[in-house]
Amino acid sequence: MTQHSTFEDALFRLKSLAELANLNHEVIEALLHPKQMMEVSLPLRMDDGSKKYYSAYRCRYNNYLGPTKGGVRFHPNVNEDEVKALALWMTIKCAVVGLPFGGAKGGITVNPKELSPMELERLSRAYMRGFADFIGPHLDIPAPDVYTNSRIMGWMMAEYESIHRTHAPDVITGKPIELGGSLGRDDATGRGAYLCTLELIKKMGWTLTDIKVAVQGFGNGGYHVARLLQQAGCKIVAVSDSQGAVYSESGFDIESLWQEKQQSKQIKGVYCDDSVCGIIEHSTITNEQLLALDVDILIPAALEGVITKHNAKDIKAKAIVEIANGPILFEADDIINTKGIKVIPDVLANAGGVTVSYFEWIQNRSGQSWSLEKVQSQLKEKMTSAFDTVWTLAENDGLTLREAAYVNALKKISRVIEAQGTRQYFVSR
Ligand code: NAD
C-alpha cells in the first residue's frame, strides 16, 4: 500500500477541488508548484561548548495575493514535505478570509524542550540569519506556530533589525505587545475557531448548553477555543496533549486545568493527588480514544494527519472544527462526508491567527495601536463574514464546507493569475 506524504495528500485535495472550481488548466498548474523552497543548516553552539547542526526550512508557496505569510514551527518532525503542505494551506487560508497575503511556512527540525533558554534564543536568531534575504515586511512575514511563541518572534525581529540596521516591527507578527505585537493576538486562533463554531451551532439549530466538546491538543489554539466555548455554555468533556488525554462526563473547568498544566507541564499530571482530582471525576484516555468519543464537536488542535481512512469510521462527533492544519487526510474526506459530519476546514477554522497577524502588520506599518475591542470586533467581522460566504456557497452549490472554502479561495487566486494572461489570451492575439 502506498503511503502518501503530507504534501502529496494536500496536492491531491487541491487538484480535486480545483477541478470542482472549474479552474483553467494553467491556473491549476501554477498552484501545484511552490515558488521557493529553501533549506539551511543552522549551526548552534550549545551551553556545554559543543556544536550541533539543525535543518531549517522556509517555503514561500506563492505571492499572487500579496507578500507571503506563515508561521515557524520548532518540532522534531519538521521536514521539507510538511513545510510545503503547510505553506500551501496558508495560501488557501489567506484567500478564504480575504487577506492581502500569499502563503508561506517554515520550521526547524528540533525538539525545543531539550534546549536551554539561551540555546533557544541562539537557534531562533540563527533561523532569521539563515533566511534574512527571503524575509521582509514586503516579502515574507513569519509568525508563531507549534512550539514557537511571542518571545521567539521578538528574538527573530531583533535579529532581522540588526542584520538590516533598521527598525522593522512589520517583519514578523505574534510579537510581545511591548515590541509592537497586537492586543488580541494570543487568543486569536482559538477565538476565530470559536466564532466559526458559534455560527455553525446557530445554523444547525443546536443549543449551546447541550453541546459536548473534545479537544485534541491543549496548546495555544486548543486552550483558547475550549475556554471560550466553556464560557458560552458548552461542556468540554476531554482535552489532551502529547502525553495523553483526560475525560470527564461532567466537563472540565478549563481555566483551572490550564493553570495546573502550566505548573505540571502535562495534562496527565493535572488531575492527580492534591490538585483537582478530588473535585472532578475523570478518567485518563489515549489521544486515539479521544478522537472516537461520543461528543457533538471534535476539535483536533495538535498536528496534521490524525484522522485517516483507518480511524475515520470510528468518529462519532456531529461536527469537526479543524484548528490544527490538515488533521483530516484527503483519503478520509469521503468517509467523514458520508457519515454526514460537518467539518469546518482548517483554512477557515484556524484563520483567526493570521487575521490578527494581519491587523498587527497594519498597526506596525501605520504606527497605530488598536484597542482590544477594535481587534476583537474586526476579527469577528472577518470570521463571521468568511464563514457566511463559505456556508452560503456550500448550501447553494451542494458542497461541503471544505469544498466551498477551497472553491471560493481558488477562484480569488485564479483571477489574479488570469489577469496576467493565460494561453487563451496569448493565442487569441
Ligand atoms: P502549541 O504548541 O501551542 O500547542 C500544541 C499542543 O498540541 C500542545 O498541547 C502539545 O502538547 C499538543 N500535542 C503535540 N503533539 C500531540 C499529539 N501527538 N497528540 C496530542 N496532542 C499533541 O501549538 P498551537 O499554536 O496551538 O498549534 C496547534 C495547531 O494549530 C497546529 O497544527 C498549528 O499549525 C495550528 N495553528 C496554530 C495557529 C496559531 O496561531 N497558534 C494558527 C493556525 C493554525
XYZ file of C-alpha atoms and ligand atoms in Angstrom:
473
model
C 0.000 0.000 0.000
C 1.451 3.386 -0.984
C 1.566 5.894 1.820
C 1.275 9.461 0.515
C 3.318 12.242 2.035
C 1.548 15.205 3.650
C 2.321 17.424 0.662
C 1.141 14.789 -1.834
C -2.065 14.470 0.172
C -2.508 18.262 0.119
C -1.926 18.302 -3.663
C -4.472 15.513 -4.287
C -7.048 17.545 -2.414
C -6.059 20.759 -4.207
C -6.304 19.125 -7.660
C -9.654 17.585 -6.928
C -11.102 20.833 -5.545
C -9.555 22.935 -8.338
C -11.456 20.789 -10.822
C -14.626 21.377 -8.814
C -13.961 25.136 -9.067
C -13.645 24.651 -12.829
C -10.280 26.390 -12.917
C -8.290 26.968 -16.065
C -5.653 24.219 -16.520
C -2.846 26.791 -16.436
C -4.094 28.139 -13.112
C -4.158 24.661 -11.581
C -0.613 24.052 -12.854
C 0.555 27.349 -11.286
C -0.881 26.335 -7.919
C 0.868 22.971 -7.881
C 4.367 24.471 -7.788
C 5.744 26.231 -4.701
C 7.558 29.439 -5.680
C 10.564 28.999 -3.350
C 11.642 26.192 -1.053
C 14.774 26.763 0.956
C 16.731 24.569 3.348
C 19.501 25.873 5.566
C 21.696 24.063 8.040
C 21.857 26.033 11.280
C 24.937 25.606 13.498
C 24.186 26.033 17.200
C 26.792 26.485 19.920
C 25.413 24.538 22.900
C 25.795 25.665 26.500
C 28.389 22.934 27.130
C 30.595 24.359 24.373
C 29.802 21.692 21.741
C 28.284 22.498 18.327
C 25.191 20.920 16.776
C 23.547 21.372 13.371
C 19.800 21.686 12.774
C 17.906 21.559 9.456
C 15.733 24.618 8.896
C 13.205 25.328 6.146
C 11.192 28.154 4.638
C 8.687 27.745 1.817
C 7.092 30.731 0.067
C 4.268 28.921 -1.689
C 3.110 31.798 -3.869
C 2.621 35.539 -3.684
C -0.272 36.091 -6.077
C -2.340 37.901 -3.439
C 0.499 39.711 -1.644
C 3.666 39.142 0.405
C 3.819 35.626 1.809
C 2.781 34.930 5.379
C 3.159 31.873 7.573
C 4.350 30.507 10.897
C 7.626 28.990 12.034
C 7.385 25.584 13.734
C 10.005 24.067 16.055
C 9.322 20.327 16.178
C 11.308 17.088 15.730
C 9.083 16.064 12.779
C 9.563 19.241 10.719
C 10.703 18.388 7.182
C 10.568 19.839 3.668
C 7.408 17.959 2.740
C 5.447 19.121 5.788
C 6.588 22.726 5.347
C 5.402 22.753 1.706
C 1.985 21.373 2.694
C 1.596 23.935 5.473
C 2.615 26.744 3.080
C 0.013 25.597 0.547
C -2.718 25.612 3.220
C -1.649 29.141 4.269
C -2.109 30.261 0.649
C -5.684 28.972 0.603
C -6.415 30.284 4.113
C -5.360 33.872 3.387
C -7.594 33.836 0.310
C -10.580 32.373 2.224
C -10.598 35.259 4.723
C -9.664 37.842 2.103
C -6.227 38.887 3.395
C -3.696 40.522 1.030
C -1.139 37.744 1.589
C 0.215 34.683 -0.168
C 1.128 31.585 1.834
C 4.405 30.548 3.457
C 5.649 28.331 6.270
C 8.898 27.447 7.957
C 10.415 25.433 10.712
C 13.382 23.823 12.369
C 13.748 20.079 12.954
C 14.368 20.278 16.681
C 12.847 19.315 19.993
C 12.864 22.738 21.688
C 12.107 21.112 25.058
C 15.691 19.776 25.014
C 17.239 23.248 24.635
C 18.105 25.710 27.381
C 16.551 29.197 27.088
C 19.878 30.592 25.835
C 20.257 27.828 23.231
C 16.676 28.507 22.118
C 17.435 32.213 21.677
C 20.605 31.479 19.666
C 18.736 28.998 17.442
C 15.824 31.417 16.856
C 18.236 34.181 15.861
C 20.143 31.724 13.630
C 16.877 30.938 11.804
C 16.403 34.593 10.957
C 20.050 34.924 9.850
C 19.614 31.864 7.627
C 16.601 33.252 5.790
C 17.021 37.046 6.194
C 17.305 37.619 2.423
C 13.956 35.948 1.764
C 12.068 37.504 4.680
C 10.883 41.113 4.873
C 7.820 43.297 5.513
C 7.017 43.373 1.755
C 8.294 39.894 1.018
C 7.605 37.240 3.632
C 6.326 37.765 7.182
C 6.754 34.907 9.710
C 4.604 34.248 12.820
C 4.408 31.664 15.641
C 3.303 28.060 15.154
C 3.735 24.821 17.109
C 6.301 25.236 19.942
C 7.187 28.819 18.997
C 5.809 31.869 20.814
C 5.892 35.643 21.105
C 9.307 35.733 22.807
C 10.823 33.763 19.908
C 9.180 36.189 17.443
C 10.767 39.063 19.394
C 14.250 37.487 19.112
C 13.767 36.919 15.379
C 12.630 40.528 14.857
C 15.665 41.832 16.778
C 17.977 39.696 14.630
C 16.384 40.953 11.397
C 16.717 44.547 12.621
C 20.372 44.092 13.458
C 21.118 42.494 10.052
C 19.334 45.258 8.140
C 20.222 48.057 10.573
C 16.662 49.288 10.640
C 13.545 49.316 12.791
C 11.194 46.722 11.289
C 8.410 45.540 13.618
C 6.338 44.709 10.497
C 8.763 41.903 9.550
C 7.158 39.408 11.936
C 3.853 39.038 13.788
C 2.850 37.449 17.059
C 5.480 39.549 18.889
C 5.258 40.615 22.550
C 2.994 43.695 22.914
C 5.986 45.723 24.159
C 7.823 45.032 20.882
C 4.929 46.007 18.633
C 2.671 42.980 18.990
C -1.097 43.346 18.775
C -3.542 43.023 21.611
C -5.738 40.013 20.961
C -3.107 38.002 19.011
C -2.586 35.461 21.808
C -6.104 34.017 21.642
C -6.855 34.927 18.002
C -6.679 31.396 16.555
C -8.874 29.907 19.278
C -11.257 32.889 19.099
C -11.568 32.607 15.317
C -12.409 28.914 15.654
C -14.859 29.740 18.452
C -16.629 32.339 16.265
C -16.932 29.809 13.413
C -18.230 27.168 15.858
C -20.890 29.575 17.180
C -22.035 30.270 13.620
C -22.221 26.524 12.897
C -24.212 25.901 16.091
C -26.672 28.659 15.062
C -27.044 27.291 11.518
C -27.590 23.749 12.825
C -30.172 24.955 15.351
C -28.265 23.344 18.254
C -28.430 24.599 21.866
C -25.090 25.734 23.308
C -25.677 24.209 26.725
C -26.369 20.763 25.194
C -23.061 20.663 23.338
C -20.263 18.297 24.413
C -16.795 19.054 23.066
C -13.491 17.120 22.910
C -10.255 18.982 22.148
C -7.093 17.209 20.980
C -4.047 19.407 21.696
C -4.255 21.735 24.682
C -1.871 24.414 23.427
C -2.456 27.957 22.235
C -5.304 27.151 19.824
C -6.895 24.322 21.816
C -6.873 26.071 25.184
C -8.489 29.290 23.974
C -11.229 27.645 21.933
C -12.032 25.363 24.885
C -12.083 28.326 27.292
C -14.376 30.421 25.082
C -16.756 27.546 24.322
C -16.987 26.699 28.013
C -17.748 30.360 28.828
C -20.513 30.228 26.184
C -22.107 27.245 27.968
C -20.663 24.163 26.218
C -19.284 21.232 28.191
C -15.617 20.426 27.456
C -15.502 16.721 28.294
C -11.994 15.852 27.058
C -8.688 17.529 26.360
C -5.246 16.127 25.542
C -1.608 16.934 24.953
C 1.258 14.910 23.520
C 1.389 12.779 26.703
C -2.267 11.691 26.730
C -5.847 12.792 27.401
C -8.268 13.283 30.276
C -12.033 12.711 30.100
C -14.825 13.854 32.399
C -18.516 13.255 31.633
C -19.453 16.368 33.641
C -16.939 18.601 31.846
C -13.767 20.382 32.949
C -13.176 23.857 34.241
C -10.773 24.880 31.500
C -9.137 27.765 33.315
C -8.076 25.659 36.303
C -6.994 22.810 34.025
C -4.808 25.288 32.124
C -3.288 26.747 35.301
C -2.404 23.255 36.514
C -0.929 22.308 33.130
C 1.308 25.373 33.255
C 2.715 24.121 36.555
C 2.923 20.372 35.928
C 3.672 20.801 32.156
C 1.391 17.935 31.159
C -2.288 17.169 31.364
C -1.871 13.687 32.863
C -0.246 15.270 35.896
C -3.080 17.714 36.316
C -5.770 15.578 37.832
C -3.512 13.935 40.353
C -3.441 13.536 44.103
C -3.742 17.024 45.502
C -4.986 19.085 42.589
C -8.426 18.880 41.078
C -9.000 15.133 41.105
C -10.837 15.286 44.363
C -13.314 17.716 42.804
C -13.954 16.285 39.342
C -14.447 12.635 38.415
C -12.280 11.904 35.424
C -10.507 9.143 33.585
C -7.283 9.040 31.621
C -7.652 8.043 27.956
C -5.394 7.992 24.894
C -5.371 10.541 22.096
C -6.812 7.893 19.769
C -9.717 7.260 22.196
C -10.355 10.995 22.417
C -10.916 11.172 18.660
C -13.596 8.461 18.875
C -15.560 9.939 21.806
C -19.321 10.305 21.524
C -19.334 14.127 21.530
C -21.083 16.788 19.469
C -17.960 18.661 18.417
C -14.448 17.297 17.998
C -11.642 19.851 17.775
C -8.295 18.488 16.578
C -5.852 21.212 17.651
C -2.474 19.452 17.622
C -0.858 18.127 14.466
C -1.762 17.111 10.908
C -2.835 13.675 9.695
C -4.530 12.399 12.880
C -7.757 11.354 11.134
C -7.028 8.805 8.428
C -9.020 6.276 6.371
C -8.303 3.800 9.185
C -9.860 5.684 12.122
C -12.360 7.962 10.302
C -15.078 5.306 10.639
C -14.767 5.496 14.441
C -15.521 9.227 14.671
C -18.859 9.810 16.402
C -18.843 13.619 16.596
C -21.519 15.505 14.626
C -19.033 18.222 13.695
C -15.259 18.640 13.472
C -13.601 22.042 13.834
C -10.065 21.856 12.443
C -7.795 24.124 14.474
C -4.755 22.046 13.544
C -3.640 22.351 9.958
C -4.536 19.257 7.956
C -5.765 16.989 10.773
C -8.001 15.043 8.350
C -6.173 13.377 5.479
C -7.697 13.686 1.996
C -8.091 9.880 1.981
C -10.546 10.223 4.925
C -12.698 13.019 3.436
C -15.214 10.676 1.783
C -15.708 8.591 4.932
C -16.265 11.721 7.046
C -18.645 13.250 4.467
C -20.634 10.038 4.044
C -21.164 9.933 7.793
C -22.731 13.413 7.479
C -20.169 15.028 9.791
C -19.955 18.799 9.261
C -16.314 19.867 9.022
C -15.262 23.491 9.450
C -11.998 23.181 7.494
C -8.632 24.392 8.792
C -8.388 27.033 6.065
C -11.377 28.737 7.680
C -11.500 27.490 11.297
C -7.928 28.449 12.225
C -7.723 31.647 10.156
C -8.214 33.883 13.222
C -4.470 33.772 13.948
C -3.346 35.035 10.562
C -6.199 37.566 10.548
C -4.984 39.226 13.759
C -1.414 38.892 12.432
C -2.645 40.978 9.507
C -4.068 43.534 11.963
C -0.684 43.565 13.755
C 1.121 44.179 10.443
C -1.266 47.074 9.615
C -0.670 48.603 13.060
C 3.128 48.288 12.702
C 3.054 49.837 9.227
C 0.881 52.765 10.255
C 2.283 53.408 13.732
C -1.073 52.634 15.380
C -2.022 50.567 18.426
C -5.550 49.225 18.245
C -7.624 48.616 21.372
C -8.537 45.026 22.243
C -12.191 45.873 21.467
C -11.257 47.023 17.955
C -9.140 43.901 17.281
C -11.875 41.568 18.525
C -14.700 43.310 16.689
C -12.736 43.381 13.398
C -11.838 39.705 13.895
C -15.488 38.876 14.484
C -16.492 40.732 11.338
C -13.856 38.977 9.182
C -14.519 35.475 10.564
C -18.314 35.601 10.518
C -18.379 37.092 7.047
C -15.927 34.434 5.742
C -17.984 31.704 7.429
C -21.188 33.078 5.922
C -19.736 33.240 2.403
C -18.493 29.650 2.662
C -21.748 28.395 4.215
C -23.908 30.087 1.545
C -21.747 28.764 -1.300
C -21.914 25.269 0.197
C -25.716 25.430 0.561
C -26.307 26.876 -2.918
C -23.959 24.543 -4.780
C -24.412 21.376 -2.703
C -20.784 21.403 -1.498
C -19.135 20.511 1.789
C -17.748 23.454 3.763
C -14.205 22.420 2.787
C -15.125 22.254 -0.888
C -16.823 25.644 -0.692
C -13.870 27.246 1.133
C -11.410 25.954 -1.491
C -13.631 26.876 -4.436
C -14.021 30.400 -3.064
C -10.268 30.807 -2.393
C -9.106 29.230 -5.638
C -11.354 31.488 -7.682
C -9.859 34.569 -5.980
C -6.305 33.393 -6.726
C -7.165 32.339 -10.260
C -8.490 35.821 -11.085
C -5.010 37.225 -10.310
C -3.248 34.574 -12.404
C -5.660 35.067 -15.302
C -5.218 38.867 -15.170
C -1.567 38.267 -16.125
C -2.668 36.335 -19.196
C -3.140 32.629 -19.800
C -2.955 30.647 -23.064
C -6.427 31.807 -24.166
C -5.251 35.417 -24.092
C -1.967 34.849 -25.928
C -3.255 32.569 -28.702
C -6.159 34.878 -29.496
C -3.812 37.894 -30.146
P 1.042 24.747 20.657
O 2.459 24.357 20.574
O 0.671 25.913 21.480
O 0.162 23.511 21.152
C 0.187 22.257 20.563
C -0.462 21.288 21.540
O -0.594 20.023 20.916
C 0.357 21.064 22.815
O -0.506 20.996 23.921
C 1.005 19.702 22.576
O 1.275 19.003 23.777
C -0.099 19.026 21.795
N 0.395 17.899 21.015
C 1.570 17.756 20.354
N 1.625 16.536 19.788
C 0.469 15.919 20.098
C -0.063 14.641 19.813
N 0.628 13.772 19.082
N -1.291 14.352 20.289
C -1.987 15.236 21.031
N -1.538 16.456 21.333
C -0.320 16.780 20.877
O 0.574 24.904 19.141
P -0.647 25.736 18.562
O -0.109 27.060 18.175
O -1.832 25.640 19.443
O -0.904 24.941 17.211
C -1.695 23.755 17.177
C -2.170 23.520 15.766
O -2.884 24.674 15.324
C -1.041 23.319 14.731
O -1.478 22.403 13.752
C -0.877 24.685 14.127
O -0.325 24.646 12.829
C -2.319 25.147 14.127
N -2.455 26.604 14.056
C -1.948 27.414 15.032
C -2.091 28.780 14.898
C -1.607 29.750 15.942
O -1.786 30.961 15.766
N -1.043 29.303 17.040
C -2.741 29.318 13.794
C -3.248 28.460 12.831
C -3.105 27.094 12.972
